[in-house]
Structures are given as C-alpha cells and as structure tokens.
PDB file of C-alpha atoms in Angstrom:
ATOM      1  CA  VAL A   1       3.913  16.324  -5.169  1.00 92.00           C
ATOM      2  CA  THR A   2       6.715  14.024  -6.318  1.00 90.00           C
ATOM      3  CA  LEU A   3       4.627  10.879  -5.776  1.00 90.00           C
ATOM      4  CA  TYR A   4       1.598  12.255  -7.613  1.00 91.00           C
ATOM      5  CA  GLU A   5       3.833  13.467 -10.470  1.00 91.00           C
ATOM      6  CA  LYS A   6       5.278   9.985 -10.794  1.00 89.00           C
ATOM      7  CA  ALA A   7       1.866   8.335 -10.788  1.00 89.00           C
ATOM      8  CA  ILE A   8       0.454  10.745 -13.354  1.00 89.00           C
ATOM      9  CA  GLY A   9       3.402  10.059 -15.643  1.00 88.00           C
ATOM     10  CA  VAL A  10       3.651   6.285 -15.427  1.00 83.00           C
ATOM     11  CA  VAL A  11       0.144   4.935 -15.041  1.00 81.00           C
ATOM     12  CA  ASN A  12      -1.703   4.000 -18.188  1.00 83.00           C
ATOM     13  CA  GLY A  13      -5.451   3.674 -18.216  1.00 86.00           C
ATOM     14  CA  TRP A  14      -6.472   6.663 -16.101  1.00 91.00           C
ATOM     15  CA  SER A  15     -10.153   7.416 -16.513  1.00 91.00           C
ATOM     16  CA  VAL A  16     -10.898  11.076 -17.179  1.00 92.00           C
ATOM     17  CA  GLU A  17     -12.170  11.377 -13.607  1.00 92.00           C
ATOM     18  CA  GLN A  18      -9.108   9.671 -12.087  1.00 92.00           C
ATOM     19  CA  ALA A  19      -6.708  11.805 -14.117  1.00 92.00           C
ATOM     20  CA  ALA A  20      -8.500  14.991 -13.062  1.00 94.00           C
ATOM     21  CA  VAL A  21      -8.422  13.978  -9.404  1.00 94.00           C
ATOM     22  CA  MET A  22      -4.756  12.978  -9.441  1.00 93.00           C
ATOM     23  CA  THR A  23      -3.792  16.234 -11.133  1.00 95.00           C
ATOM     24  CA  THR A  24      -5.892  18.254  -8.696  1.00 96.00           C
ATOM     25  CA  PHE A  25      -4.401  16.444  -5.704  1.00 95.00           C
ATOM     26  CA  ARG A  26      -0.881  16.990  -7.035  1.00 95.00           C
ATOM     27  CA  ASP A  27      -1.692  20.688  -7.336  1.00 96.00           C
ATOM     28  CA  SER A  28      -3.158  20.677  -3.815  1.00 96.00           C
ATOM     29  CA  HIS A  29       0.025  19.192  -2.417  1.00 94.00           C
ATOM     30  CA  LEU A  30       2.049  21.813  -4.263  1.00 94.00           C
ATOM     31  CA  ALA A  31      -0.125  24.524  -2.704  1.00 95.00           C
ATOM     32  CA  PHE A  32       0.325  22.911   0.741  1.00 94.00           C
ATOM     33  CA  ALA A  33       4.107  22.938   0.246  1.00 92.00           C
ATOM     34  CA  HIS A  34       4.108  26.582  -0.841  1.00 93.00           C
ATOM     35  CA  SER A  35       1.975  27.600   2.134  1.00 94.00           C
ATOM     36  CA  LEU A  36       4.170  25.730   4.610  1.00 90.00           C
ATOM     37  CA  SER A  37       7.322  27.153   3.001  1.00 92.00           C
ATOM     38  CA  ALA A  38       5.938  30.671   3.242  1.00 92.00           C
ATOM     39  CA  LEU A  39       5.171  30.162   6.914  1.00 89.00           C
ATOM     40  CA  LEU A  40       8.559  28.586   7.702  1.00 86.00           C
ATOM     41  CA  GLY A  41      10.658  30.961   5.636  1.00 87.00           C
ATOM     42  CA  LYS A  42      14.343  30.146   5.133  1.00 81.00           C
ATOM     43  CA  PRO A  43      14.311  26.985   7.311  1.00 82.00           C
ATOM     44  CA  ALA A  44      11.896  25.333   4.831  1.00 80.00           C
ATOM     45  CA  PRO A  45      13.692  22.474   3.041  1.00 81.00           C
ATOM     46  CA  GLY A  46      12.466  23.405  -0.455  1.00 79.00           C
ATOM     47  CA  SER A  47      12.425  19.813  -1.667  1.00 82.00           C
ATOM     48  CA  ALA A  48      10.597  16.556  -1.095  1.00 81.00           C
ATOM     49  CA  SER A  49      11.698  14.325   1.759  1.00 80.00           C
ATOM     50  CA  ALA A  50      13.739  11.543   0.185  1.00 83.00           C
ATOM     51  CA  ALA A  51      12.650   9.208   3.009  1.00 82.00           C
ATOM     52  CA  VAL A  52       8.948   9.825   2.348  1.00 82.00           C
ATOM     53  CA  VAL A  53       9.330   9.410  -1.410  1.00 84.00           C
ATOM     54  CA  ALA A  54      11.319   6.198  -0.929  1.00 83.00           C
ATOM     55  CA  ALA A  55       8.778   4.804   1.533  1.00 81.00           C
ATOM     56  CA  PHE A  56       5.822   5.277  -0.822  1.00 83.00           C
ATOM     57  CA  ASP A  57       7.437   5.274  -4.274  1.00 84.00           C
ATOM     58  CA  ALA A  58       6.641   1.662  -5.199  1.00 85.00           C
ATOM     59  CA  ALA A  59       3.010   2.105  -4.144  1.00 85.00           C
ATOM     60  CA  PHE A  60       2.517   4.889  -6.673  1.00 86.00           C
ATOM     61  CA  SER A  61       2.868   2.588  -9.678  1.00 84.00           C
ATOM     62  CA  GLY A  62       0.668  -0.153 -11.054  1.00 87.00           C
ATOM     63  CA  SER A  63      -2.850   0.136 -12.387  1.00 90.00           C
ATOM     64  CA  ALA A  64      -4.870   3.306 -11.942  1.00 92.00           C
ATOM     65  CA  THR A  65      -7.073   1.560  -9.386  1.00 91.00           C
ATOM     66  CA  GLU A  66      -4.054   0.283  -7.413  1.00 91.00           C
ATOM     67  CA  VAL A  67      -2.465   3.733  -7.386  1.00 92.00           C
ATOM     68  CA  CYS A  68      -5.705   5.322  -6.177  1.00 93.00           C
ATOM     69  CA  ALA A  69      -5.883   2.786  -3.316  1.00 90.00           C
ATOM     70  CA  SER A  70      -2.204   3.393  -2.465  1.00 90.00           C
ATOM     71  CA  ALA A  71      -2.703   7.145  -2.581  1.00 92.00           C
ATOM     72  CA  ALA A  72      -5.646   6.798  -0.179  1.00 91.00           C
ATOM     73  CA  ARG A  73      -3.377   4.944   2.265  1.00 88.00           C
ATOM     74  CA  PHE A  74      -0.688   7.606   1.798  1.00 89.00           C
ATOM     75  CA  GLU A  75      -3.200  10.361   2.541  1.00 90.00           C
ATOM     76  CA  SER A  76      -4.346   8.494   5.694  1.00 88.00           C
ATOM     77  CA  SER A  77      -0.727   8.414   6.841  1.00 87.00           C
ATOM     78  CA  ALA A  78      -0.415  12.121   6.088  1.00 89.00           C
ATOM     79  CA  VAL A  79      -3.509  12.807   8.201  1.00 89.00           C
ATOM     80  CA  ALA A  80      -1.941  10.858  11.094  1.00 88.00           C
ATOM     81  CA  THR A  81       1.320  12.749  10.644  1.00 87.00           C
ATOM     82  CA  HIS A  82      -0.414  16.118  10.757  1.00 89.00           C
ATOM     83  CA  GLY A  83      -2.159  15.039  13.961  1.00 87.00           C
ATOM     84  CA  GLU A  84       1.227  14.392  15.565  1.00 88.00           C
ATOM     85  CA  VAL A  85       2.620  17.678  14.254  1.00 89.00           C
ATOM     86  CA  LEU A  86      -0.382  19.607  15.586  1.00 90.00           C
ATOM     87  CA  ALA A  87       0.224  18.218  19.055  1.00 89.00           C
ATOM     88  CA  GLY A  88       3.651  19.856  19.118  1.00 90.00           C
ATOM     89  CA  LEU A  89       2.849  23.253  17.629  1.00 89.00           C
ATOM     90  CA  GLN A  90       2.525  26.339  19.786  1.00 89.00           C
ATOM     91  CA  GLY A  91       1.749  29.081  17.268  1.00 87.00           C
ATOM     92  CA  VAL A  92      -1.790  29.659  16.080  1.00 93.00           C
ATOM     93  CA  ASN A  93      -0.807  30.415  12.470  1.00 92.00           C
ATOM     94  CA  GLY A  94       1.117  27.186  12.014  1.00 92.00           C
ATOM     95  CA  ALA A  95      -1.541  25.129  13.764  1.00 94.00           C
ATOM     96  CA  ALA A  96      -4.316  26.635  11.655  1.00 95.00           C
ATOM     97  CA  LEU A  97      -2.408  25.918   8.443  1.00 95.00           C
ATOM     98  CA  VAL A  98      -1.537  22.330   9.380  1.00 93.00           C
ATOM     99  CA  ALA A  99      -5.115  21.674  10.517  1.00 95.00           C
ATOM    100  CA  SER A 100      -6.501  22.982   7.222  1.00 96.00           C
ATOM    101  CA  ILE A 101      -4.137  20.717   5.288  1.00 95.00           C
ATOM    102  CA  GLN A 102      -5.091  17.771   7.495  1.00 93.00           C
ATOM    103  CA  ILE A 103      -8.787  18.279   6.742  1.00 93.00           C
ATOM    104  CA  ALA A 104      -8.131  18.494   2.990  1.00 95.00           C
ATOM    105  CA  GLU A 105      -6.064  15.304   3.059  1.00 93.00           C
ATOM    106  CA  ALA A 106      -8.796  13.488   4.989  1.00 91.00           C
ATOM    107  CA  ARG A 107     -11.167  14.406   2.171  1.00 92.00           C
ATOM    108  CA  HIS A 108      -8.597  13.187  -0.348  1.00 93.00           C
ATOM    109  CA  CYS A 109      -8.728   9.766   1.355  1.00 90.00           C
ATOM    110  CA  THR A 110     -12.424   9.385   0.684  1.00 90.00           C
ATOM    111  CA  VAL A 111     -12.211  10.490  -2.934  1.00 93.00           C
ATOM    112  CA  LEU A 112      -9.246   8.216  -3.682  1.00 93.00           C
ATOM    113  CA  ALA A 113     -10.830   5.212  -1.987  1.00 91.00           C
ATOM    114  CA  ASP A 114     -13.969   5.765  -4.050  1.00 91.00           C
ATOM    115  CA  LEU A 115     -11.923   6.017  -7.261  1.00 92.00           C
ATOM    116  CA  ALA A 116     -10.182   2.771  -6.295  1.00 90.00           C
ATOM    117  CA  GLY A 117     -13.582   1.092  -6.291  1.00 90.00           C
ATOM    118  CA  LEU A 118     -13.814   0.604  -2.545  1.00 84.00           C
ATOM    119  CA  THR A 119     -17.430   0.659  -1.430  1.00 81.00           C
ATOM    120  CA  ASP A 120     -17.671  -0.272   2.241  1.00 77.00           C
ATOM    121  CA  ASP A 121     -18.036   2.667   4.601  1.00 68.00           C
ATOM    122  CA  ALA A 122     -14.903   1.887   6.616  1.00 66.00           C
ATOM    123  CA  SER A 123     -12.634   1.937   3.555  1.00 65.00           C
ATOM    124  CA  LEU A 124     -14.052   5.267   2.392  1.00 66.00           C
ATOM    125  CA  LEU A 125     -12.917   7.019   5.568  1.00 65.00           C
ATOM    126  CA  VAL A 126      -9.503   7.927   6.921  1.00 62.00           C
ATOM    127  CA  ASP A 127      -7.745   4.897   8.371  1.00 62.00           C
ATOM    128  CA  GLU A 128      -7.584   5.862  12.034  1.00 62.00           C
ATOM    129  CA  GLU A 129      -4.858   3.276  12.571  1.00 64.00           C
ATOM    130  CA  ALA A 130      -2.604   4.616   9.806  1.00 67.00           C
ATOM    131  CA  GLU A 131       0.989   5.072  10.839  1.00 73.00           C
ATOM    132  CA  PRO A 132       2.368   8.611  10.682  1.00 69.00           C
ATOM    133  CA  ILE A 133       4.963   9.209   7.999  1.00 70.00           C
ATOM    134  CA  SER A 134       8.510   9.180   9.322  1.00 66.00           C
ATOM    135  CA  VAL A 135      10.617  11.807   7.622  1.00 55.00           C
ATOM    136  CA  ASN A 136      13.708  10.331   9.232  1.00 53.00           C
ATOM    137  CA  GLY A 137      13.541   7.111   7.240  1.00 44.00           C
TER     138      GLY A 137
END
C-alpha cells in the first residue's frame, strides 16, 4: 500500500488507465492487509514492513511506464513470497487467504507489464525466477 501510495503521489504523466490501475491495486493491497490482519488478530503488525518499503522504494518513482514495470517486478516477488509462505502454513483458512492473494497478485503482474508497454509473452507473465521478498532486510 505504501509503495503504491508513493507512486500515485509522485509520478507525473499517468494515463487515465494507468492511474485507475494503480489506484485499484493500492486498494487491493489495502484489502489484502485488512484480510490478513483480521485472520492474524493481535499479532498482526498493523504497519508496512520497513525492509520491504526500503527494498522497493526507489523503484516506485520515475516515469509512469518505469513505475508500472517496477510494480510488475514487485508483484512477481510477492507471488514468490506467497508461495514460500504457503509451504509453511498448516491451517486451511490462512492457506486459502494467502493463495487467493497470490492469484490476484499474479494477475497484477500481467496488467502492470502490459501498462509498461511490454509485449512479449514471457514479460507479461509472472517471473518464475523472482526472488521472494525478505521482510528481515
């Protein structure tokens, strides 16, 4: 949410379509955070991971096209991260929620890559070699 907020606020030259997508994806990430917080209860951190924001902060500035490409890479990393998280979950409710978020973020990758002007099939899909996001810095 923090990264999308930053991008929405600092990038000039958003097309109407790009602005709508970025706003929708920010709202999606907010909904993901609320859902995860509701499932976790009091142990939920209630704020963005400073390590994640720091790792991707610079990539969420530049031209609208550059930010869309960076956001696609970020979403690919999120998909990889959710795959690792799923492997360690035991409860069905948590696994179902994380899997649903993972699928949505995989779709985000394709939309963002398209908005960045990428046209080859491989770049329009999730990067299967994306590194998971380390929340420990």
